[in-house]
GROMACS .gro file of C-alpha atoms in nm:
model
  300
    1MET     CA    1   0.653   0.698  -2.606
    2GLU     CA    2   0.368   0.903  -2.519
    3LEU     CA    3  -0.043   0.924  -2.491
    4ASP     CA    4  -0.125   1.140  -2.819
    5SER     CA    5  -0.457   1.222  -2.678
    6ILE     CA    6  -0.698   1.010  -2.407
    7GLU     CA    7  -1.038   1.043  -2.377
    8CYS     CA    8  -1.420   0.940  -2.236
    9VAL     CA    9  -1.635   0.821  -2.478
   10PRO     CA   10  -1.953   0.660  -2.539
   11SER     CA   11  -1.898   0.403  -2.817
   12LEU     CA   12  -1.724   0.136  -2.945
   13ASP     CA   13  -1.627   0.325  -3.232
   14LEU     CA   14  -1.196   0.328  -3.293
   15THR     CA   15  -1.035   0.566  -3.578
   16ASP     CA   16  -0.797   0.481  -3.786
   17GLU     CA   17  -0.530   0.513  -3.535
   18ASP     CA   18  -0.430   0.222  -3.262
   19GLU     CA   19  -0.642   0.246  -3.022
   20ILE     CA   20  -0.805   0.014  -2.773
   21HIS     CA   21  -1.104   0.112  -2.579
   22HIS     CA   22  -1.157   0.001  -2.226
   23HIS     CA   23  -1.511  -0.048  -1.994
   24HIS     CA   24  -1.479  -0.161  -1.673
   25HIS     CA   25  -1.806  -0.282  -1.462
   26LEU     CA   26  -1.728  -0.305  -1.044
   27HIS     CA   27  -1.960  -0.469  -0.845
   28HIS     CA   28  -1.975  -0.535  -0.483
   29PHE     CA   29  -2.058  -0.836  -0.227
   30PRO     CA   30  -2.217  -0.681   0.139
   31SER     CA   31  -2.068  -0.854   0.364
   32VAL     CA   32  -2.259  -0.914   0.631
   33SER     CA   33  -2.252  -0.798   1.022
   34LYS     CA   34  -2.164  -0.904   1.325
   35PRO     CA   35  -2.431  -0.816   1.592
   36HIS     CA   36  -2.257  -0.537   1.764
   37THR     CA   37  -2.278  -0.686   2.176
   38THR     CA   38  -2.262  -0.344   2.399
   39THR     CA   39  -2.110  -0.454   2.719
   40THR     CA   40  -2.128  -0.260   3.046
   41THR     CA   41  -1.843  -0.279   3.342
   42ASN     CA   42  -1.901  -0.110   3.611
   43ASN     CA   43  -1.625  -0.131   3.944
   44ASN     CA   44  -1.641   0.064   4.267
   45ASN     CA   45  -1.330   0.033   4.392
   46SER     CA   46  -1.145   0.276   4.323
   47ASN     CA   47  -0.872   0.160   4.517
   48SER     CA   48  -0.854  -0.100   4.183
   49ASN     CA   49  -0.908   0.223   3.928
   50SER     CA   50  -0.588   0.405   4.124
   51ASN     CA   51  -0.394   0.119   4.075
   52THR     CA   52  -0.457   0.089   3.695
   53VAL     CA   53  -0.321   0.422   3.656
   54ALA     CA   54  -0.022   0.356   3.835
   55SER     CA   55   0.033   0.052   3.638
   56ALA     CA   56  -0.016   0.191   3.298
   57ILE     CA   57   0.215   0.579   3.441
   58HIS     CA   58   0.535   0.233   3.500
   59THR     CA   59   0.478   0.101   3.138
   60THR     CA   60   0.487   0.456   3.009
   61SER     CA   61   0.781   0.547   3.126
   62VAL     CA   62   0.986   0.215   3.106
   63HIS     CA   63   0.904   0.218   2.756
   64GLU     CA   64   1.036   0.564   2.756
   65LEU     CA   65   1.386   0.325   2.873
   66LEU     CA   66   1.417   0.172   2.601
   67GLU     CA   67   1.388   0.383   2.345
   68CYS     CA   68   1.740   0.492   2.166
   69PRO     CA   69   1.799   0.783   2.204
   70VAL     CA   70   1.940   0.835   1.839
   71CYS     CA   71   1.703   0.660   1.600
   72THR     CA   72   1.410   0.654   1.864
   73ASN     CA   73   1.254   0.329   1.788
   74SER     CA   74   1.216   0.133   2.072
   75MET     CA   75   1.576  -0.125   2.106
   76TYR     CA   76   1.526  -0.528   2.130
   77PRO     CA   77   1.830  -0.731   2.261
   78PRO     CA   78   2.107  -0.711   2.210
   79ILE     CA   79   2.081  -0.393   2.378
   80HIS     CA   80   2.448  -0.187   2.430
   81GLN     CA   81   2.558   0.021   2.682
   82CYS     CA   82   2.890   0.251   2.737
   83HIS     CA   83   3.076   0.307   3.081
   84ASN     CA   84   2.853   0.600   3.190
   85GLY     CA   85   2.523   0.361   3.172
   86HIS     CA   86   2.404   0.521   2.778
   87THR     CA   87   2.213   0.301   2.592
   88LEU     CA   88   2.144   0.224   2.238
   89CYS     CA   89   2.006  -0.063   1.995
   90SER     CA   90   2.220  -0.220   1.869
   91THR     CA   91   2.127  -0.120   1.510
   92CYS     CA   92   2.251   0.274   1.584
   93LYS     CA   93   2.569   0.081   1.705
   94THR     CA   94   2.735   0.067   1.365
   95ARG     CA   95   2.654   0.439   1.230
   96VAL     CA   96   2.820   0.597   1.570
   97GLN     CA   97   3.162   0.432   1.500
   98ASN     CA   98   3.171   0.312   1.770
   99ARG     CA   99   3.140   0.659   2.026
  100CYS     CA  100   2.849   0.733   2.260
  101PRO     CA  101   2.592   0.979   2.117
  102THR     CA  102   2.551   1.049   2.493
  103CYS     CA  103   2.850   1.152   2.652
  104ARG     CA  104   3.134   1.031   2.365
  105GLN     CA  105   3.292   0.824   2.527
  106GLU     CA  106   3.366   0.503   2.357
  107LEU     CA  107   3.084   0.168   2.337
  108GLY     CA  108   3.307  -0.137   2.340
  109ASP     CA  109   3.090  -0.442   2.380
  110ILE     CA  110   2.928  -0.447   2.691
  111ARG     CA  111   2.574  -0.542   2.696
  112CYS     CA  112   2.280  -0.410   2.892
  113LEU     CA  113   2.145  -0.767   3.085
  114ALA     CA  114   1.868  -0.532   3.264
  115LEU     CA  115   1.695  -0.360   3.059
  116GLU     CA  116   1.660  -0.626   2.870
  117LYS     CA  117   1.524  -0.847   3.134
  118VAL     CA  118   1.246  -0.623   3.206
  119ALA     CA  119   1.216  -0.604   2.780
  120GLU     CA  120   1.108  -0.958   2.797
  121SER     CA  121   0.807  -0.829   3.043
  122LEU     CA  122   0.673  -0.575   2.950
  123GLU     CA  123   0.316  -0.585   2.777
  124LEU     CA  124   0.301  -0.285   2.503
  125PRO     CA  125   0.055  -0.096   2.273
  126CYS     CA  126   0.123  -0.133   1.903
  127LYS     CA  127   0.314   0.175   1.700
  128TYR     CA  128   0.011   0.229   1.540
  129MET     CA  129  -0.191   0.325   1.853
  130SER     CA  130  -0.238   0.692   1.724
  131LEU     CA  131  -0.455   0.562   1.390
  132GLY     CA  132  -0.650   0.394   1.601
  133CYS     CA  133  -0.531  -0.009   1.657
  134PRO     CA  134  -0.641  -0.064   1.989
  135GLU     CA  135  -0.418  -0.437   2.069
  136ILE     CA  136  -0.112  -0.446   2.317
  137PHE     CA  137   0.134  -0.746   2.320
  138PRO     CA  138   0.441  -0.830   2.511
  139TYR     CA  139   0.723  -0.657   2.382
  140TYR     CA  140   0.899  -0.943   2.135
  141SER     CA  141   0.559  -1.022   1.979
  142LYS     CA  142   0.556  -0.610   1.899
  143LEU     CA  143   0.761  -0.617   1.596
  144LYS     CA  144   0.590  -0.866   1.435
  145HIS     CA  145   0.234  -0.729   1.480
  146GLU     CA  146   0.324  -0.418   1.313
  147THR     CA  147   0.412  -0.598   1.045
  148LEU     CA  148   0.116  -0.697   0.933
  149CYS     CA  149  -0.140  -0.440   1.138
  150ASN     CA  150  -0.403  -0.305   0.950
  151PHE     CA  151  -0.361   0.008   1.079
  152ARG     CA  152  -0.054   0.122   0.948
  153PRO     CA  153   0.024   0.362   0.663
  154TYR     CA  154  -0.031   0.300   0.325
  155SER     CA  155   0.189   0.345   0.077
  156CYS     CA  156   0.146   0.624  -0.272
  157PRO     CA  157  -0.005   0.405  -0.481
  158TYR     CA  158   0.142   0.557  -0.799
  159ALA     CA  159   0.298   0.435  -1.041
  160GLY     CA  160   0.538   0.660  -1.214
  161SER     CA  161   0.835   0.723  -0.970
  162GLU     CA  162   0.980   0.611  -0.647
  163CYS     CA  163   0.713   0.806  -0.451
  164ALA     CA  164   0.811   0.732  -0.082
  165ILE     CA  165   0.506   0.952   0.073
  166VAL     CA  166   0.245   0.746   0.323
  167GLY     CA  167  -0.062   0.801   0.525
  168ASP     CA  168  -0.367   0.684   0.543
  169ILE     CA  169  -0.663   0.658   0.250
  170PRO     CA  170  -0.823   1.013   0.245
  171PHE     CA  171  -0.452   1.147   0.274
  172LEU     CA  172  -0.308   0.946   0.009
  173VAL     CA  173  -0.605   1.045  -0.279
  174ALA     CA  174  -0.544   1.362  -0.188
  175HIS     CA  175  -0.228   1.333  -0.272
  176LEU     CA  176  -0.265   1.144  -0.620
  177ARG     CA  177  -0.513   1.428  -0.701
  178ASP     CA  178  -0.291   1.785  -0.566
  179ASP     CA  179   0.070   1.612  -0.611
  180HIS     CA  180   0.063   1.404  -0.826
  181LYS     CA  181  -0.266   1.597  -1.094
  182VAL     CA  182  -0.399   1.169  -1.170
  183ASP     CA  183  -0.750   1.160  -1.307
  184MET     CA  184  -1.011   1.140  -1.035
  185HIS     CA  185  -1.381   1.011  -1.171
  186SER     CA  186  -1.681   0.905  -0.956
  187GLY     CA  187  -1.928   0.660  -1.059
  188CYS     CA  188  -1.904   0.255  -1.085
  189THR     CA  189  -1.828   0.273  -1.487
  190PHE     CA  190  -1.523   0.449  -1.637
  191ASN     CA  191  -1.492   0.388  -2.028
  192HIS     CA  192  -1.111   0.530  -2.189
  193ARG     CA  193  -0.939   0.530  -2.520
  194TYR     CA  194  -0.577   0.457  -2.523
  195VAL     CA  195  -0.452   0.625  -2.845
  196LYS     CA  196  -0.141   0.574  -2.998
  197SER     CA  197  -0.009   0.748  -3.330
  198ASN     CA  198   0.238   0.496  -3.433
  199PRO     CA  199   0.156   0.170  -3.373
  200ARG     CA  200   0.384   0.006  -3.419
  201GLU     CA  201   0.622   0.179  -3.099
  202VAL     CA  202   0.515   0.064  -2.708
  203GLU     CA  203   0.844   0.216  -2.513
  204ASN     CA  204   0.878   0.055  -2.163
  205ALA     CA  205   0.697   0.205  -1.915
  206THR     CA  206   0.422   0.427  -2.075
  207TRP     CA  207   0.158   0.428  -1.772
  208MET     CA  208  -0.179   0.576  -1.626
  209LEU     CA  209  -0.353   0.619  -1.352
  210THR     CA  210  -0.762   0.688  -1.230
  211VAL     CA  211  -0.905   0.740  -0.930
  212PHE     CA  212  -1.238   0.700  -0.883
  213HIS     CA  213  -1.503   0.682  -0.597
  214CYS     CA  214  -1.772   0.421  -0.593
  215PHE     CA  215  -1.932   0.241  -0.274
  216GLY     CA  216  -1.783   0.482  -0.072
  217GLN     CA  217  -1.418   0.349  -0.130
  218TYR     CA  218  -1.167   0.411  -0.395
  219PHE     CA  219  -0.995   0.230  -0.612
  220CYS     CA  220  -0.722   0.278  -0.873
  221LEU     CA  221  -0.763   0.177  -1.228
  222HIS     CA  222  -0.388   0.154  -1.358
  223PHE     CA  223  -0.286   0.076  -1.751
  224GLU     CA  224   0.005   0.057  -1.902
  225ALA     CA  225   0.178  -0.038  -2.247
  226PHE     CA  226   0.594  -0.203  -2.170
  227GLN     CA  227   0.788  -0.426  -2.373
  228LEU     CA  228   0.789  -0.758  -2.202
  229GLY     CA  229   1.139  -0.938  -2.333
  230MET     CA  230   1.138  -0.816  -2.729
  231ALA     CA  231   0.752  -0.906  -2.742
  232PRO     CA  232   0.524  -0.518  -2.681
  233VAL     CA  233   0.222  -0.557  -2.429
  234TYR     CA  234  -0.081  -0.400  -2.320
  235MET     CA  235  -0.220  -0.433  -1.927
  236ALA     CA  236  -0.529  -0.319  -1.753
  237PHE     CA  237  -0.545  -0.377  -1.338
  238LEU     CA  238  -0.730  -0.292  -1.081
  239ARG     CA  239  -0.617  -0.166  -0.712
  240PHE     CA  240  -0.847  -0.132  -0.456
  241MET     CA  241  -0.737   0.197  -0.174
  242GLY     CA  242  -0.722  -0.027   0.163
  243ASP     CA  243  -0.652  -0.402   0.301
  244GLU     CA  244  -0.709  -0.709   0.091
  245ALA     CA  245  -0.986  -0.875   0.350
  246GLU     CA  246  -1.174  -0.600   0.219
  247ALA     CA  247  -1.048  -0.619  -0.119
  248ARG     CA  248  -1.191  -0.926  -0.192
  249ASN     CA  249  -1.562  -0.734  -0.071
  250TYR     CA  250  -1.499  -0.640  -0.472
  251SER     CA  251  -1.526  -0.776  -0.776
  252TYR     CA  252  -1.460  -0.585  -1.115
  253SER     CA  253  -1.458  -0.639  -1.484
  254LEU     CA  254  -1.237  -0.518  -1.802
  255GLU     CA  255  -1.318  -0.488  -2.137
  256VAL     CA  256  -1.155  -0.420  -2.445
  257GLY     CA  257  -1.292  -0.448  -2.765
  258GLY     CA  258  -1.311  -0.315  -3.133
  259ASN     CA  259  -1.295  -0.402  -3.489
  260GLY     CA  260  -1.595  -0.679  -3.421
  261ARG     CA  261  -1.392  -0.868  -3.149
  262LYS     CA  262  -1.401  -0.777  -2.731
  263LEU     CA  263  -1.296  -0.962  -2.466
  264ILE     CA  264  -1.294  -0.995  -2.118
  265TRP     CA  265  -1.174  -1.033  -1.763
  266GLU     CA  266  -1.321  -1.050  -1.453
  267GLY     CA  267  -1.136  -1.033  -1.084
  268THR     CA  268  -1.134  -0.937  -0.748
  269PRO     CA  269  -0.883  -0.523  -0.703
  270ARG     CA  270  -0.584  -0.620  -0.554
  271SER     CA  271  -0.458  -0.423  -0.186
  272ILE     CA  272  -0.249  -0.135  -0.240
  273ARG     CA  273  -0.052  -0.297   0.054
  274ASP     CA  274   0.079  -0.508  -0.243
  275SER     CA  275   0.263  -0.317  -0.491
  276HIS     CA  276   0.259  -0.242  -0.822
  277ARG     CA  277   0.556  -0.411  -1.002
  278LYS     CA  278   0.382  -0.714  -0.787
  279VAL     CA  279   0.017  -0.713  -0.902
  280ARG     CA  280   0.211  -0.602  -1.271
  281ASP     CA  281   0.440  -0.839  -1.285
  282SER     CA  282   0.145  -1.118  -1.121
  283HIS     CA  283  -0.018  -1.097  -1.454
  284ASP     CA  284  -0.320  -1.072  -1.250
  285GLY     CA  285  -0.533  -0.828  -1.424
  286LEU     CA  286  -0.607  -0.790  -1.835
  287TYR     CA  287  -0.329  -0.888  -2.073
  288ILE     CA  288  -0.290  -0.832  -2.359
  289GLN     CA  289   0.003  -0.928  -2.652
  290ARG     CA  290   0.017  -0.645  -2.933
  291ASN     CA  291  -0.087  -0.905  -3.168
  292MET     CA  292  -0.397  -0.967  -3.070
  293ALA     CA  293  -0.359  -0.541  -2.993
  294LEU     CA  294  -0.411  -0.482  -3.292
  295PHE     CA  295  -0.723  -0.721  -3.407
  296PHE     CA  296  -0.900  -0.418  -3.223
  297SER     CA  297  -0.785  -0.189  -3.319
  298GLY     CA  298  -0.829  -0.269  -3.686
  299GLY     CA  299  -0.423  -0.250  -3.766
  300ARG     CA  300  -0.231  -0.503  -3.957
   0.00000   0.00000   0.00000
């Protein structure tokens, strides 16, 4: 299904075509900031400082030893080695057809137990340190943290294709604008009119995405028409371009009306950490069955 026209309108008047008029408001709940405390510690022991630097250099060199030469990720047990002592991770061992990628000798099933013991004693920074994460973890806790780290990159929230782009929020906003050509809007109130010339046809996954800037943050407004089983439905929902904890500081309302009728949805935006499909399939948004949509449009 194609959108015959999408237009911003200042009123609730609808034409004779199949139209659904949405109006949404966003509300911000200010959070209370924790008091900021600055602590200054003077250390006059230059030897202590030297030891700290030396320790940091040592940890870095050991970390390099634990880097798989094939995928460059950190190696976790089981760590394999060839007869010449070259190491690689268990995942890559299955990819190199049992041949050492360094010397091309047969790998066999030799474990590098010494390097595994060294790994157990290490504390390493999060791999998203360059993106701002200050945390340091024991070697085996690091992986679990990195799957949930608040500084990990976000996936592109565009719903029209399986886009593999990841990045921080400013990068993704520019990506959505320049590469996906989505509509960009400033302000906390937005109106649009969905128009379909044939009110009896709704193909699967007809959608639109608008990104708007409000309260210094970015939000993704999704509107879709799709088949749910045999029943055509419409759905609109909001996603916050940030983490879930921050998304809970906001609320929004979606309103659809026309032909003397009105339906309002109020909710909390979902983080873009939740995939578009996950939010849609949970029905966490304004959800309109086809027969109800016809009442709003004046259709029969």
